[in-house]
Amino acid sequence: MPVIRTVIFDLPLRVVGGLRDAVFPPGCAHCHVRTGRHGALCPSCWSELRLIERPFCEVLGTPFQRDPGAGMVSAEAIANPPAFDRLRSVAVHDGIARDLVHALKYRDRTDLAPMMAGWMVRAGEEALSSCDCVVSVPLHRSRLFSRMFNQSAELARHVARLSGRRFEPQALVRRKRTSQQVGLTANARELNVRGAFIVPEQLSPAVFGRRIVLVDDVYTTGSTVSSATRALKKAGAADVTVLTFARALSGPI
């Protein structure tokens, strides 16, 4: 057995990759049709992904139907300024984007995280280039025990790796077990997560005065990331950018 292991480890990476592809042919991460490489979508699925591109609100990342000019902010961001400094997302939370999020979150498809994180790095390029660290929205320990992994932490870990930034997985803790947000009204969601997060005292130096990218899988009403941002700002964070894979939108884009 040691001889076999030595032979395998001495093989060039392209040969090992070829052997893997022969046993597990690369397929679309959504529909599983054959593709040229692993960790990708086929052209058909890619064309159905509703990417969020400029022009959009510089604060909330909400797409504009017409280009109002550089640096414009939406009426919503002016009327109700968020707790965070800006929001960036890859795609609208419907169709294929929603399927990918659900597969990662509920079907243990952690193999999707590197691909999704790669797109998130592109969407949050400006914030990541100037941030000090990447933080994920945490699960309560009881939920983490039952689910066995945190999808937001998986995304954040790969976002940090791909962008060359430090990942601080313990910088934010969920101290209150909250109810599932799905099905709750916007007000109920906000009450559900109020005071749910805290920065541990021993981790405060990693947050104080820092520019932080806060990673979550989906942005819906913003109650969860807003509560998390308040905890980070209370601990002295200088700037918080929320970066998600998907973003729920009520109107057309």
XYZ file of C-alpha atoms in Angstrom, residues 31-236:
206
model
C -28.215 19.954 -14.286
C -25.238 17.507 -14.360
C -24.861 17.537 -18.152
C -21.245 16.911 -19.244
C -19.015 19.989 -19.122
C -15.381 20.757 -19.843
C -14.361 21.069 -16.195
C -15.516 20.492 -12.649
C -17.102 23.270 -10.611
C -18.915 25.050 -13.421
C -22.309 25.502 -15.033
C -23.155 24.431 -18.551
C -23.864 27.252 -21.057
C -27.621 26.684 -20.781
C -27.716 26.983 -16.987
C -25.267 29.883 -16.990
C -27.509 31.827 -19.367
C -30.431 31.435 -16.942
C -28.495 32.775 -13.942
C -29.735 36.335 -13.302
C -26.508 38.092 -12.403
C -26.628 41.442 -10.614
C -24.477 43.837 -12.594
C -24.020 47.604 -12.666
C -25.795 49.968 -12.677
C -26.955 49.385 -9.105
C -27.338 51.319 -5.848
C -23.898 51.812 -4.332
C -25.266 51.089 -0.847
C -27.896 48.354 -1.220
C -26.682 46.891 -4.491
C -30.231 47.062 -5.885
C -30.129 47.067 -9.716
C -31.364 50.184 -11.515
C -33.524 49.725 -14.604
C -31.787 52.746 -16.146
C -28.293 54.061 -15.546
C -28.617 57.166 -13.316
C -24.879 57.852 -13.351
C -21.916 56.819 -11.271
C -22.215 56.698 -7.499
C -26.004 56.940 -7.341
C -27.917 55.722 -4.300
C -31.464 54.354 -4.331
C -34.389 56.070 -2.623
C -34.677 53.075 -0.274
C -31.091 53.484 0.930
C -31.673 57.194 1.564
C -34.971 56.701 3.389
C -33.824 53.684 5.436
C -30.018 53.617 5.679
C -28.838 50.082 6.521
C -26.632 49.159 9.461
C -23.932 47.946 7.058
C -21.991 50.197 4.688
C -22.759 48.381 1.438
C -24.219 45.174 0.034
C -22.968 43.167 -2.913
C -24.517 39.976 -4.312
C -23.856 37.678 -7.240
C -27.353 36.882 -8.518
C -31.075 37.258 -7.979
C -32.429 34.620 -5.605
C -34.580 32.652 -8.018
C -34.255 29.779 -10.441
C -30.776 28.320 -10.630
C -29.278 30.638 -7.986
C -31.933 29.534 -5.494
C -31.355 25.882 -6.405
C -27.613 26.220 -5.797
C -28.176 27.866 -2.403
C -30.653 25.166 -1.373
C -28.321 22.394 -2.556
C -25.465 23.810 -0.478
C -27.606 24.524 2.566
C -30.016 21.595 2.739
C -28.436 18.818 0.644
C -24.870 19.083 1.963
C -23.450 20.044 -1.435
C -20.337 21.610 0.046
C -18.597 20.907 -3.273
C -20.535 23.902 -4.648
C -18.958 26.361 -2.199
C -15.682 26.993 -4.118
C -17.562 27.732 -7.357
C -20.083 30.021 -5.665
C -17.331 31.755 -3.697
C -15.433 32.440 -6.910
C -18.374 34.411 -8.251
C -18.736 36.180 -4.899
C -15.108 37.315 -5.082
C -15.891 38.915 -8.432
C -19.037 40.607 -7.081
C -17.227 41.918 -3.993
C -13.885 42.643 -5.630
C -13.633 46.289 -4.530
C -14.521 45.606 -0.895
C -12.304 42.525 -0.683
C -9.309 44.379 -2.104
C -9.385 46.838 0.803
C -10.755 44.736 3.678
C -8.791 43.450 6.660
C -10.650 40.181 7.154
C -13.616 38.049 6.144
C -16.266 37.039 8.691
C -19.249 34.718 8.251
C -22.741 34.883 9.738
C -22.585 32.154 12.418
C -25.055 29.456 13.366
C -26.020 28.788 16.960
C -23.985 25.860 18.307
C -27.070 23.643 18.654
C -28.037 24.185 15.021
C -24.452 23.715 13.897
C -24.383 20.393 15.757
C -27.541 19.174 13.999
C -26.557 20.459 10.542
C -22.834 19.591 10.903
C -21.656 22.601 8.887
C -22.401 26.287 8.354
C -22.996 27.122 4.685
C -22.068 30.783 5.233
C -18.778 29.785 6.835
C -18.033 27.444 3.921
C -18.570 30.309 1.469
C -16.563 32.732 3.617
C -13.651 30.315 3.939
C -13.342 29.998 0.171
C -13.922 33.730 -0.404
C -11.033 34.467 1.972
C -8.791 31.884 0.330
C -9.502 33.058 -3.211
C -9.077 36.742 -2.352
C -6.002 36.266 -0.175
C -7.707 37.751 2.899
C -7.723 36.522 6.485
C -10.715 34.486 7.618
C -11.890 35.083 11.184
C -14.390 32.232 11.806
C -14.749 32.935 15.545
C -14.992 36.743 15.394
C -18.791 36.653 15.521
C -20.886 34.346 17.709
C -24.626 33.679 17.680
C -25.436 33.734 21.384
C -29.201 33.278 21.007
C -30.879 30.376 19.260
C -33.332 32.033 16.896
C -36.291 30.580 15.048
C -36.019 29.821 11.340
C -36.417 33.054 9.364
C -38.283 31.368 6.511
C -41.962 32.301 6.564
C -41.604 35.202 8.999
C -42.636 38.750 8.163
C -39.983 41.457 7.903
C -40.824 42.764 11.397
C -40.842 39.270 12.862
C -37.464 38.546 11.266
C -35.968 41.670 12.822
C -37.310 40.817 16.282
C -36.161 37.220 15.907
C -32.486 38.145 15.439
C -32.323 41.264 17.608
C -29.312 40.974 19.912
C -28.545 37.506 18.569
C -24.867 38.176 17.808
C -21.828 39.209 19.810
C -18.103 39.631 19.235
C -16.240 37.676 21.958
C -14.051 39.960 24.036
C -10.908 38.011 23.207
C -11.600 38.482 19.492
C -12.310 42.211 19.665
C -8.772 43.138 18.455
C -9.547 41.320 15.191
C -12.592 43.568 14.699
C -11.745 46.940 16.248
C -10.895 49.526 13.593
C -11.053 46.906 10.827
C -12.730 46.904 7.436
C -14.751 43.696 7.336
C -16.506 41.687 4.636
C -19.436 39.826 6.214
C -20.484 36.750 4.222
C -23.912 35.092 4.098
C -25.588 32.863 1.536
C -28.759 34.896 0.858
C -29.960 38.448 1.499
C -33.731 38.705 1.894
C -34.977 41.423 4.253
C -31.507 42.081 5.659
C -32.505 41.508 9.287
C -29.858 38.851 9.977
C -26.880 40.659 8.447
C -28.058 43.948 9.990
C -28.074 42.393 13.458
C -24.654 40.868 12.811
C -23.334 44.206 11.537
C -24.534 46.007 14.666
C -22.550 43.567 16.782
C -19.446 44.157 14.662
C -19.885 47.940 14.768
C -20.441 47.818 18.539
C -17.082 46.039 18.788
C -15.487 48.870 16.824
